[in-house]
Short mmCIF file of C-alpha atoms in Angstrom, two decimals:
data_model
loop_
_atom_site.label_atom_id
_atom_site.label_comp_id
_atom_site.label_asym_id
_atom_site.label_seq_id
_atom_site.Cartn_x
_atom_site.Cartn_y
_atom_site.Cartn_z
CA MET A 1 103.27 62.87 119.16
CA ASN A 2 106.92 62.84 120.28
CA ARG A 3 107.25 59.84 122.64
CA LEU A 4 110.75 58.39 122.88
CA THR A 5 111.54 54.75 123.59
CA ASP A 6 114.74 53.40 125.12
CA ASN A 7 115.66 51.88 121.74
CA GLN A 8 115.35 55.29 120.07
CA LEU A 9 117.57 56.88 122.72
CA LEU A 10 120.15 54.09 122.31
CA GLU A 11 120.12 54.54 118.52
CA LEU A 12 120.53 58.30 119.00
CA SER A 13 123.54 57.75 121.28
CA ILE A 14 125.25 55.51 118.70
CA THR A 15 124.51 57.94 115.84
CA LEU A 16 125.87 60.92 117.79
CA ALA A 17 129.06 59.03 118.61
CA GLN A 18 129.59 58.20 114.94
CA SER A 19 128.85 61.73 113.72
CA VAL A 20 131.76 63.26 115.65
CA ALA A 21 134.25 61.79 113.17
CA SER A 22 132.46 63.32 110.18
CA GLN A 23 133.40 66.57 108.46
CA GLN A 24 129.69 67.53 108.69
CA ARG A 25 129.60 66.65 112.38
CA PHE A 26 127.32 69.50 113.46
CA ASP A 27 124.77 68.90 110.71
CA GLU A 28 124.74 65.16 111.40
CA LEU A 29 124.19 65.87 115.07
CA LEU A 30 121.02 67.78 114.15
CA SER A 31 119.89 65.06 111.74
CA ALA A 32 120.27 62.45 114.47
CA ILE A 33 118.14 64.45 116.89
CA ARG A 34 115.43 65.05 114.26
CA LYS A 35 115.09 61.30 113.83
CA VAL A 36 113.75 61.03 117.37
CA ILE A 37 112.11 64.46 117.80
CA THR A 38 109.83 65.69 115.03
CA CYS A 39 110.29 69.40 114.26
CA ASP A 40 110.21 71.84 111.33
CA ALA A 41 113.41 73.68 112.27
CA ILE A 42 116.39 72.95 114.48
CA MET A 43 119.56 74.91 115.18
CA LEU A 44 122.76 74.40 117.16
CA LEU A 45 124.39 77.53 118.59
CA ALA A 46 127.72 77.88 120.38
CA HIS A 47 127.87 79.95 123.56
CA LYS A 48 130.44 82.75 123.09
CA GLY A 49 130.18 84.79 126.26
CA ASP A 50 127.58 87.49 125.64
CA TYR A 51 126.31 86.09 122.37
CA LEU A 52 125.33 82.87 120.59
CA GLN A 53 126.91 81.87 117.27
CA PRO A 54 125.00 79.52 114.93
CA LEU A 55 127.00 76.40 114.04
CA ALA A 56 124.46 74.46 111.98
CA HIS A 57 120.76 74.57 111.19
CA GLN A 58 118.00 72.77 109.33
CA GLY A 59 114.77 74.41 108.25
CA LEU A 60 115.98 78.01 108.56
CA SER A 61 117.26 80.58 106.07
CA HIS A 62 120.93 79.98 105.23
CA GLU A 63 121.85 83.60 106.01
CA ILE A 64 121.24 82.86 109.71
CA LEU A 65 124.75 81.35 109.93
CA GLY A 66 126.14 84.86 109.51
CA ARG A 67 124.18 86.24 112.47
CA ARG A 68 125.39 86.62 116.03
CA PHE A 69 122.61 86.71 118.64
CA ILE A 70 123.33 88.96 121.61
CA ILE A 71 121.73 86.95 124.44
CA ALA A 72 120.50 89.94 126.42
CA GLU A 73 118.54 91.20 123.39
CA HIS A 74 116.48 88.01 123.06
CA PRO A 75 114.31 87.05 126.08
CA ARG A 76 113.88 83.46 124.91
CA PHE A 77 117.64 82.93 124.70
CA VAL A 78 117.99 84.50 128.17
CA ALA A 79 115.49 81.99 129.56
CA ILE A 80 117.22 79.04 127.86
CA CYS A 81 120.75 80.03 128.94
CA GLN A 82 119.68 80.63 132.54
CA SER A 83 118.00 77.23 132.82
CA LEU A 84 119.61 73.89 133.65
CA LYS A 85 117.05 71.88 131.71
CA ALA A 86 114.95 72.11 128.56
CA THR A 87 112.64 75.12 128.31
CA ARG A 88 109.33 74.71 126.49
CA PHE A 89 107.60 77.94 125.51
CA PRO A 90 103.80 77.86 125.38
CA ALA A 91 102.11 78.63 122.07
CA GLU A 92 100.67 81.84 123.53
CA CYS A 93 104.09 83.01 124.81
CA GLU A 94 104.48 86.76 124.28
CA LEU A 95 108.30 86.73 124.26
CA ALA A 96 109.70 87.77 120.87
CA ASP A 97 110.96 84.88 118.77
CA PRO A 98 114.50 85.49 117.40
CA TYR A 99 113.68 83.40 114.29
CA ASP A 100 110.67 85.43 113.15
CA GLY A 101 110.60 85.44 109.33
CA LEU A 102 113.56 83.04 109.05
CA LEU A 103 111.78 79.65 108.92
CA THR A 104 111.89 78.30 105.38
CA ALA A 105 108.63 76.46 105.97
CA MET A 106 106.75 79.72 106.46
CA GLU A 107 106.82 83.22 104.95
CA GLY A 108 106.43 86.27 107.21
CA ASP A 109 105.81 86.19 110.97
CA LEU A 110 105.68 82.80 112.65
CA PRO A 111 102.16 81.55 113.42
CA VAL A 112 101.30 80.08 116.80
CA HIS A 113 103.80 77.25 117.13
CA ALA A 114 105.82 75.04 119.46
CA CYS A 115 109.26 76.21 120.55
CA MET A 116 111.79 74.51 122.80
CA GLY A 117 115.35 75.31 123.84
CA ILE A 118 117.85 72.89 125.39
CA PRO A 119 120.98 74.25 127.12
CA LEU A 120 124.05 72.09 126.52
CA TYR A 121 126.36 71.89 129.54
CA PHE A 122 129.69 70.12 129.83
CA GLN A 123 131.43 70.00 133.22
CA ASN A 124 129.09 72.74 134.48
CA GLN A 125 129.97 75.08 131.60
CA LEU A 126 127.40 76.20 129.04
CA LEU A 127 128.80 75.10 125.66
CA GLY A 128 125.82 75.95 123.51
CA VAL A 129 122.10 75.85 122.92
CA LEU A 130 119.88 73.56 120.87
CA THR A 131 116.60 75.10 119.65
CA LEU A 132 113.67 73.24 118.06
CA ASP A 133 110.62 74.79 116.39
CA SER A 134 107.46 73.25 115.02
CA LEU A 135 104.43 74.77 113.31
CA SER A 136 102.24 72.35 115.30
CA PRO A 137 101.43 73.74 118.78
CA GLY A 138 102.06 71.40 121.74
CA VAL A 139 104.13 68.92 119.73
CA PHE A 140 106.88 68.85 122.39
CA ASP A 141 104.57 68.55 125.41
CA SER A 142 104.67 64.74 125.50
CA LEU A 143 108.47 64.57 125.81
CA SER A 144 109.46 63.45 129.30
CA GLU A 145 112.00 65.37 131.37
CA ARG A 146 114.09 62.18 131.58
CA SER A 147 114.24 61.82 127.78
CA LEU A 148 115.15 65.48 127.30
CA ALA A 149 117.84 65.28 129.98
CA LEU A 150 119.39 62.25 128.26
CA ILE A 151 119.30 63.98 124.87
CA ALA A 152 120.87 67.10 126.37
CA SER A 153 123.62 65.03 128.01
CA MET A 154 124.43 63.12 124.81
CA ALA A 155 124.32 66.24 122.65
CA SER A 156 126.56 68.11 125.11
CA VAL A 157 129.21 65.40 125.00
CA SER A 158 129.01 65.27 121.20
CA LEU A 159 129.26 69.07 120.93
CA HIS A 160 132.25 69.20 123.28
CA THR A 161 134.02 66.45 121.35
CA ALA A 162 133.21 68.04 117.99
CA LEU A 163 134.49 71.44 119.12
CA THR A 164 137.68 69.83 120.39
CA VAL A 165 138.20 68.02 117.09
CA ASP A 166 137.62 71.28 115.22
CA LEU A 167 140.31 73.00 117.26
CA LEU A 168 142.78 70.20 116.63
CA GLU A 169 142.05 70.13 112.89
CA ALA A 170 142.55 73.89 112.66
CA ASN A 171 145.88 73.54 114.50
CA VAL A 172 144.82 76.13 117.04
CA SER A 173 146.78 75.95 120.30
CA HIS A 174 146.48 79.25 122.09
CA SER A 175 147.36 80.07 125.64
CA GLN A 176 144.55 80.65 128.12
CA GLU A 177 145.21 84.40 127.98
CA VAL A 178 144.71 84.53 124.21
CA LEU A 179 141.52 82.48 124.45
CA ARG A 180 140.24 84.90 127.06
CA ALA A 181 141.13 87.86 124.82
CA LEU A 182 139.38 86.26 121.85
CA SER A 183 136.21 85.75 123.90
CA GLU A 184 135.94 89.41 124.87
CA PRO A 185 133.28 91.14 122.75
CA SER A 186 134.26 94.06 120.57
CA ALA A 187 132.37 97.31 120.21
CA SER A 188 129.96 95.58 117.83
CA GLY A 189 129.19 92.91 120.42
CA CYS A 190 131.44 90.24 118.90
CA PRO A 191 135.22 89.75 118.54
CA ALA A 192 136.94 90.33 115.21
CA GLU A 193 135.76 87.53 112.94
CA ILE A 194 136.25 86.67 109.29
CA ILE A 195 132.82 85.72 107.95
CA GLY A 196 132.73 83.13 105.18
CA GLN A 197 132.85 79.45 104.29
CA SER A 198 134.03 79.61 100.67
CA PRO A 199 137.18 77.64 99.75
CA CYS A 200 139.35 80.75 99.38
CA ILE A 201 138.25 82.07 102.81
CA ASP A 202 138.79 78.65 104.41
CA LYS A 203 142.28 78.66 102.91
CA LEU A 204 142.92 82.17 104.28
CA LYS A 205 141.73 81.15 107.76
CA ASN A 206 144.03 78.11 107.70
CA GLU A 207 146.97 80.29 106.63
CA ILE A 208 146.22 82.71 109.47
CA SER A 209 146.07 79.84 111.99
CA LEU A 210 149.41 78.59 110.68
CA VAL A 211 151.36 81.86 110.79
CA ALA A 212 149.71 83.55 113.79
CA PRO A 213 151.51 81.57 116.56
CA SER A 214 154.90 82.37 114.99
CA ASN A 215 156.69 85.69 115.26
CA TYR A 216 157.13 86.09 111.49
CA SER A 217 156.41 89.37 109.75
CA VAL A 218 153.25 89.14 107.65
CA LEU A 219 152.42 91.00 104.44
CA ILE A 220 148.70 91.19 103.69
CA GLU A 221 147.87 91.99 100.06
CA GLY A 222 144.46 92.64 98.54
CA GLU A 223 142.22 95.21 96.91
CA SER A 224 140.67 98.08 98.84
CA GLY A 225 137.69 97.03 100.93
CA THR A 226 138.53 93.31 101.11
CA GLY A 227 139.12 93.32 104.87
CA LYS A 228 142.90 93.45 105.23
CA GLU A 229 142.65 95.17 108.61
CA LEU A 230 140.32 92.41 109.84
CA VAL A 231 142.91 89.83 108.77
CA ALA A 232 145.59 91.73 110.70
CA HIS A 233 143.40 91.70 113.82
CA SER A 234 142.82 87.97 113.39
CA VAL A 235 146.56 87.26 113.12
CA HIS A 236 147.20 89.36 116.22
CA GLN A 237 144.38 87.78 118.27
CA GLN A 238 145.57 84.25 117.49
CA SER A 239 149.19 85.01 118.37
CA SER A 240 150.96 84.81 121.72
CA ARG A 241 150.83 88.63 121.72
CA GLY A 242 147.02 88.62 121.59
CA ASP A 243 146.70 90.09 125.08
CA GLN A 244 149.04 92.97 124.21
CA ALA A 245 148.44 96.07 122.10
CA LEU A 246 147.85 96.09 118.34
CA ILE A 247 149.04 99.52 117.20
CA TYR A 248 147.65 100.79 113.89
CA VAL A 249 149.58 103.11 111.55
CA ASN A 250 148.08 104.43 108.31
CA CYS A 251 151.21 104.95 106.23
CA ALA A 252 149.27 106.73 103.47
CA ALA A 253 148.25 109.47 105.92
CA LEU A 254 151.76 110.21 107.24
CA PRO A 255 153.32 113.46 105.97
CA GLU A 256 156.80 112.67 104.64
CA ASN A 257 158.49 115.07 107.08
CA LEU A 258 156.78 113.43 110.07
CA VAL A 259 157.17 109.74 109.23
CA GLU A 260 160.29 109.29 111.37
CA SER A 261 158.73 111.08 114.35
CA GLU A 262 155.49 109.10 114.09
CA LEU A 263 157.22 105.73 113.90
CA PHE A 264 160.21 106.26 116.19
CA GLY A 265 159.23 109.24 118.37
CA HIS A 266 161.06 112.46 119.21
CA ILE A 267 162.32 114.45 122.17
CA LYS A 268 161.23 117.92 123.16
CA GLY A 269 162.72 120.57 120.88
CA ALA A 270 163.89 118.08 118.24
CA PHE A 271 162.27 120.21 115.53
CA THR A 272 159.90 123.15 115.20
CA GLY A 273 156.63 122.24 116.84
CA ALA A 274 158.07 119.46 119.02
CA GLU A 275 156.86 120.97 122.29
CA ARG A 276 157.07 117.75 124.29
CA LYS A 277 158.64 114.33 124.20
CA ARG A 278 156.63 111.78 122.25
CA ALA A 279 156.95 108.00 122.05
CA GLY A 280 156.84 106.51 118.56
CA LYS A 281 154.57 103.73 117.42
CA PHE A 282 157.38 101.15 117.63
CA VAL A 283 157.91 101.88 121.33
CA ILE A 284 154.17 101.90 122.07
CA ALA A 285 153.76 98.54 120.31
CA SER A 286 156.73 96.90 122.04
CA GLY A 287 155.63 93.51 123.34
CA GLY A 288 152.69 93.54 120.94
CA THR A 289 152.02 94.00 117.24
CA LEU A 290 152.55 96.95 114.89
CA PHE A 291 150.16 97.07 111.94
CA LEU A 292 151.47 99.15 109.02
CA ASP A 293 148.49 99.72 106.77
CA GLU A 294 149.07 100.93 103.17
CA VAL A 295 152.80 100.35 103.60
CA GLY A 296 153.26 100.72 99.83
CA GLU A 297 152.56 104.46 100.19
CA LEU A 298 155.70 105.12 102.24
CA PRO A 299 158.26 107.34 100.49
CA LEU A 300 161.67 105.79 99.75
CA ALA A 301 163.44 107.84 102.43
CA ALA A 302 161.10 106.53 105.09
CA GLN A 303 161.44 102.97 103.79
CA SER A 304 165.16 102.91 104.54
CA LYS A 305 164.57 104.04 108.14
CA LEU A 306 161.85 101.44 108.62
CA LEU A 307 164.15 98.74 107.28
CA ARG A 308 166.84 99.68 109.79
CA ALA A 309 164.39 99.37 112.68
CA LEU A 310 163.19 95.96 111.49
CA GLN A 311 166.72 94.64 111.05
CA SER A 312 168.10 95.75 114.42
CA ASN A 313 164.97 95.79 116.58
CA GLU A 314 166.16 99.21 117.68
CA VAL A 315 164.73 102.70 117.15
CA GLN A 316 166.25 106.10 117.66
CA PRO A 317 163.85 108.94 118.46
CA VAL A 318 164.42 112.15 116.52
CA GLY A 319 166.90 114.33 118.42
CA GLN A 320 168.02 111.57 120.79
CA ASP A 321 171.46 109.93 120.77
CA GLU A 322 170.55 106.73 122.56
CA VAL A 323 168.73 103.89 120.80
CA ILE A 324 165.77 102.04 122.32
CA LYS A 325 165.38 98.25 122.10
CA VAL A 326 161.93 97.12 120.98
CA ASP A 327 160.16 93.78 120.70
CA VAL A 328 157.60 94.18 117.94
CA ARG A 329 155.86 91.83 115.55
CA VAL A 330 155.15 93.68 112.28
CA ILE A 331 152.09 93.08 110.11
CA ALA A 332 151.94 95.15 106.92
CA ALA A 333 149.11 95.58 104.41
CA THR A 334 148.88 97.05 100.93
CA ASN A 335 146.56 97.16 97.93
CA ARG A 336 149.55 97.59 95.62
CA ASP A 337 151.51 94.84 93.92
CA LEU A 338 154.72 95.40 95.87
CA LYS A 339 156.69 92.99 93.71
CA THR A 340 155.90 95.19 90.70
CA GLU A 341 156.70 98.28 92.76
CA VAL A 342 160.11 96.80 93.57
CA GLU A 343 160.80 96.08 89.89
CA SER A 344 159.90 99.68 88.99
CA GLY A 345 162.14 101.10 91.74
CA ARG A 346 159.32 102.59 93.82
CA PHE A 347 159.76 100.20 96.76
CA ARG A 348 162.96 98.90 98.33
CA SER A 349 163.69 95.29 97.54
CA ASP A 350 165.30 94.60 100.93
CA LEU A 351 162.32 96.05 102.82
CA TYR A 352 159.90 94.05 100.68
CA HIS A 353 161.65 90.79 101.54
CA ARG A 354 161.86 91.79 105.22
CA LEU A 355 158.07 92.33 105.33
CA ASN A 356 157.11 89.47 103.02
CA VAL A 357 158.28 86.65 105.30
CA TYR A 358 154.76 85.19 105.16
CA PRO A 359 152.37 86.64 102.56
CA LEU A 360 148.59 86.50 102.96
CA LYS A 361 146.33 87.17 99.97
CA VAL A 362 142.85 88.46 100.79
CA PRO A 363 140.48 87.49 97.95
CA PRO A 364 138.16 90.11 96.44
CA LEU A 365 134.45 89.58 97.05
CA ARG A 366 133.85 88.57 93.41
CA GLU A 367 136.00 85.46 94.04
CA ARG A 368 133.98 84.40 97.11
CA MET A 369 130.41 84.97 96.00
CA ALA A 370 129.28 81.87 97.93
CA ASP A 371 129.81 83.94 101.08
CA ILE A 372 127.22 86.56 100.07
CA PRO A 373 124.36 85.03 102.16
CA LEU A 374 126.52 84.74 105.30
CA LEU A 375 127.91 88.26 104.93
CA ALA A 376 124.39 89.54 104.33
CA GLY A 377 123.18 87.88 107.52
CA PHE A 378 126.11 89.25 109.51
CA PHE A 379 125.75 92.84 108.30
CA ILE A 380 121.95 92.90 108.44
CA GLU A 381 122.03 91.67 112.05
CA ARG A 382 124.51 94.43 112.91
CA ALA A 383 122.25 96.95 111.17
CA ARG A 384 119.26 95.61 113.10
CA ARG A 385 120.95 96.34 116.43
CA LYS A 386 122.03 99.82 115.33
CA LEU A 387 118.58 100.73 114.01
CA GLY A 388 116.74 99.27 117.00
CA VAL A 389 114.25 97.08 115.14
CA ASN A 390 112.88 93.77 116.39
CA GLN A 391 113.75 91.76 113.30
CA LEU A 392 115.36 92.61 109.97
CA LYS A 393 115.50 90.23 107.00
CA ILE A 394 116.53 90.37 103.35
CA SER A 395 114.10 89.50 100.58
CA PRO A 396 115.07 86.57 98.31
CA ALA A 397 115.02 88.88 95.25
CA LEU A 398 117.54 91.24 96.85
CA LEU A 399 119.74 88.34 97.94
CA ASP A 400 119.77 87.03 94.37
CA ARG A 401 120.74 90.47 93.02
CA LEU A 402 123.50 90.81 95.61
CA ALA A 403 124.97 87.56 94.29
CA GLN A 404 124.95 88.87 90.69
CA TYR A 405 126.91 92.09 91.25
CA THR A 406 130.72 92.15 90.85
CA TRP A 407 131.40 94.41 93.89
CA PRO A 408 134.35 96.58 92.78
CA GLY A 409 134.40 98.06 96.30
CA ASN A 410 134.42 94.56 97.82
CA VAL A 411 133.10 93.85 101.34
CA ARG A 412 133.22 97.51 102.36
CA GLU A 413 130.90 98.45 99.49
CA PHE A 414 128.67 95.46 100.32
CA GLU A 415 128.31 96.53 103.96
CA HIS A 416 127.62 100.17 103.14
CA LEU A 417 124.97 99.25 100.56
CA LEU A 418 123.16 96.99 103.04
CA ASN A 419 123.31 99.68 105.73
CA ARG A 420 121.72 102.21 103.37
CA ALA A 421 119.07 99.72 102.25
CA ALA A 422 118.25 98.75 105.85
CA LEU A 423 117.90 102.41 106.78
CA LYS A 424 115.50 103.01 103.87
CA ALA A 425 113.47 99.92 104.78
CA CYS A 426 113.17 100.98 108.43
CA ALA A 427 112.14 104.50 107.41
CA LYS A 428 108.92 102.99 106.03
CA VAL A 429 107.96 101.70 109.50
CA PRO A 430 106.70 104.11 112.20
CA ILE A 431 109.30 104.66 114.91
CA HIS A 432 106.96 103.60 117.72
CA SER A 433 106.33 100.18 116.13
CA ARG A 434 109.85 99.26 115.00
CA HIS A 435 110.58 97.37 118.21
CA ASP A 436 107.75 94.94 117.47
CA SER A 437 107.96 94.77 113.67
CA LEU A 438 109.52 92.46 111.13
CA VAL A 439 111.18 94.72 108.55
CA THR A 440 112.10 93.23 105.17
CA VAL A 441 114.86 94.86 103.11
CA THR A 442 113.87 94.60 99.45
CA LEU A 443 115.47 95.29 96.09
CA GLY A 444 113.52 98.52 95.95
CA ASP A 445 115.46 99.79 98.98
CA CYS A 446 118.72 99.83 97.02
CA ASP A 447 117.92 101.17 93.57
CA GLU A 448 121.52 102.20 93.07
CA LEU A 449 122.52 98.52 92.92
CA HIS A 450 120.27 97.97 89.92
CA GLU A 451 121.48 101.15 88.24
CA THR A 452 125.12 100.26 88.83
CA THR A 453 124.83 96.71 87.50
CA GLN A 454 123.13 97.94 84.33
CA ARG A 455 125.36 100.94 83.65
CA THR A 456 128.29 98.99 82.23
CA LEU A 457 126.02 96.85 80.02
CA ASN A 458 123.96 99.72 78.66
CA THR A 459 124.83 103.42 78.72
CA GLU A 460 128.57 103.30 79.12
CA GLU A 461 129.10 100.50 76.61
CA ASN A 462 128.43 103.20 74.00
CA THR A 463 131.40 105.27 75.22
CA GLN A 464 134.29 104.81 72.85
CA THR A 465 137.41 103.57 74.63
CA PRO A 466 140.72 103.28 72.80
CA LEU A 467 141.86 99.77 72.02
CA LEU A 468 145.40 98.52 72.46
CA SER A 469 145.69 98.13 68.69
CA ASP A 470 144.77 101.82 68.29
CA ILE A 471 147.59 103.11 70.47
CA ALA A 472 150.28 100.43 70.11
CA PRO A 473 153.52 101.77 68.66
CA ASP A 474 154.57 100.59 65.22
CA SER A 475 157.62 98.97 66.80
CA MET A 476 155.34 96.33 68.33
CA THR A 477 154.93 94.76 64.90
CA THR A 478 158.69 94.59 64.36
CA GLU A 479 161.48 92.69 66.04
CA GLU A 480 162.64 95.75 68.00
CA PRO A 481 162.79 95.10 71.79
CA ILE A 482 159.85 96.47 73.78
CA ASN A 483 159.69 97.63 77.40
CA LEU A 484 156.53 95.71 78.35
CA ARG A 485 156.02 97.55 81.63
CA GLN A 486 156.27 100.93 79.94
CA ALA A 487 153.91 99.85 77.16
CA VAL A 488 151.31 98.69 79.67
CA ASP A 489 151.65 101.95 81.66
CA ASP A 490 151.20 103.98 78.48
CA TYR A 491 148.10 102.00 77.58
CA GLN A 492 146.62 102.38 81.07
CA ARG A 493 147.45 106.10 81.05
CA GLN A 494 145.57 106.69 77.82
CA ILE A 495 142.57 104.59 78.95
CA VAL A 496 142.28 106.46 82.26
CA LYS A 497 142.80 109.90 80.68
CA HIS A 498 140.16 109.22 78.05
CA ALA A 499 137.63 107.97 80.63
CA LEU A 500 138.29 110.98 82.87
CA GLN A 501 137.71 113.33 79.94
CA VAL A 502 134.45 111.58 79.03
CA HIS A 503 133.20 111.91 82.61
CA GLN A 504 134.54 115.47 83.04
CA GLY A 505 136.97 114.58 85.79
CA ASN A 506 134.42 112.75 87.97
CA TRP A 507 136.47 110.01 89.68
CA SER A 508 133.46 108.06 90.95
CA ARG A 509 131.78 107.72 87.54
CA THR A 510 135.14 107.02 85.87
CA ALA A 511 135.87 104.23 88.37
CA LYS A 512 132.44 102.65 87.76
CA HIS A 513 132.97 102.90 84.01
CA LEU A 514 136.34 101.14 84.25
CA GLY A 515 135.05 98.57 86.76
CA VAL A 516 137.53 99.43 89.53
CA ASP A 517 137.34 100.89 93.01
CA ARG A 518 137.61 104.70 93.10
CA ALA A 519 140.45 104.67 95.66
CA ASN A 520 142.40 102.18 93.55
CA LEU A 521 141.84 104.31 90.44
CA ILE A 522 143.14 107.45 92.17
CA ARG A 523 146.26 105.59 93.31
CA LEU A 524 146.80 104.26 89.79
CA ALA A 525 146.43 107.76 88.35
CA LYS A 526 148.93 109.05 90.90
CA ARG A 527 151.43 106.35 89.94
CA LEU A 528 150.91 107.06 86.23
CA GLN A 529 151.36 110.80 86.91
CA ILE A 530 147.95 111.69 85.49
CA HIS A 531 146.89 115.26 86.27
CA VAL A 532 143.32 116.39 85.69
CA GLU A 533 142.43 120.07 85.91
CA LYS A 534 138.82 119.46 86.87
CA VAL A 535 138.56 116.94 89.69
CA VAL A 536 135.10 115.92 90.84
CA PHE A 537 134.49 113.34 93.55
#
């Protein structure tokens, strides 16, 4: 039975004080508590307004760190957060358990067990929640209220200190307004958040924390689907402009004849169709941030006008003589290699250097495969809320297969695949019982993942693709000078043309055959001036 002595409480106090200085401070906090309270699972969650965010756990599935628990959706969390002391739930409690199916010590639904939640307050503010679970009913009944109050007090102080140290180490010093803006939930129930703990994501987060408080222009580079827009939101939220507007512009979708009007505005009658005065995106974003997505798609004529606005902090609406002063921080994003575009004359060098004051590289998903479990937990929890099921989990076999795929479509493809699989899994459960069911998403719910991973190794390996040695000009074996860029473009052009012919103009199958994202392939074909009579999507 759990009976705590004064010596145990003193030892716990010393251990908690020492754990704050450790890089694994949250995990050591849990280990210290488990030394004095026997349990099969324990988790520490931070209170983030309307939801709880897991910080560390022991005895639960690792994907749980990617979940965000909306408090109002979980009656047990509501009871814990509304209490000022530890809440012990009886074994026969009918309230749904948010950890159903997630204890590593047990497969499937939890059996009758002991569950306890401890709210962690510091200076009358709820910092977080500590939850303890045991497969042995009544195991927490012998703990005195005094002992639990002391543990809660010590854990609260340790959590507050650890969170403060984390903020200092991350060099985050935001104003109270920005902190308030960051704590406001988004449409999905949580603020914009970059999910991941891999080294490359930790590096990206540190770079964002470094550049965000400045007013420097930021250029975000990365493949399609890697989350460049999420990075832009994170930079904006952590800046001094976080309580102002973030205005989004999709440069790839702007018709060339309307770029100037869209960015700088126009007056009534400035051109045919200008029936009223319209403010441009620069004016709307003044005081805040302007996000130029797919900036590499801007035509050269528009690039020169954008450069002028960035240099002078002034814009001139179409048809208006007077200029307008603006105060805008510019964040740009592209999936192109703009340095190469500059060298080939397709992007202005001066504009590139004006935008590239601080570059941020967003890694593709294949370079951060350690984040697969966390991303899976995050997306499956979001799918659970959208589909209205009580609990949704991923089978170990599916999680293993997710970690084996190369993800040419990156995080976007990953999210869409999980959404489809979750929908198929829920379709197997009667609608009237979904609210009370544990639904498991299995490998069988996403057959296309298996087919896609095997296609390159099997069927399409038999497709003959020209080799560089087959198409290289004879001059490559001589001492004649070679235009390397042109040679590479010629090689890529022949590879893409051949693959398109094999797949009868189907861009999706061609992209899978070549191992690239379809959108990236279409942009490459456009740059290489490849025209296909039969185009199938």
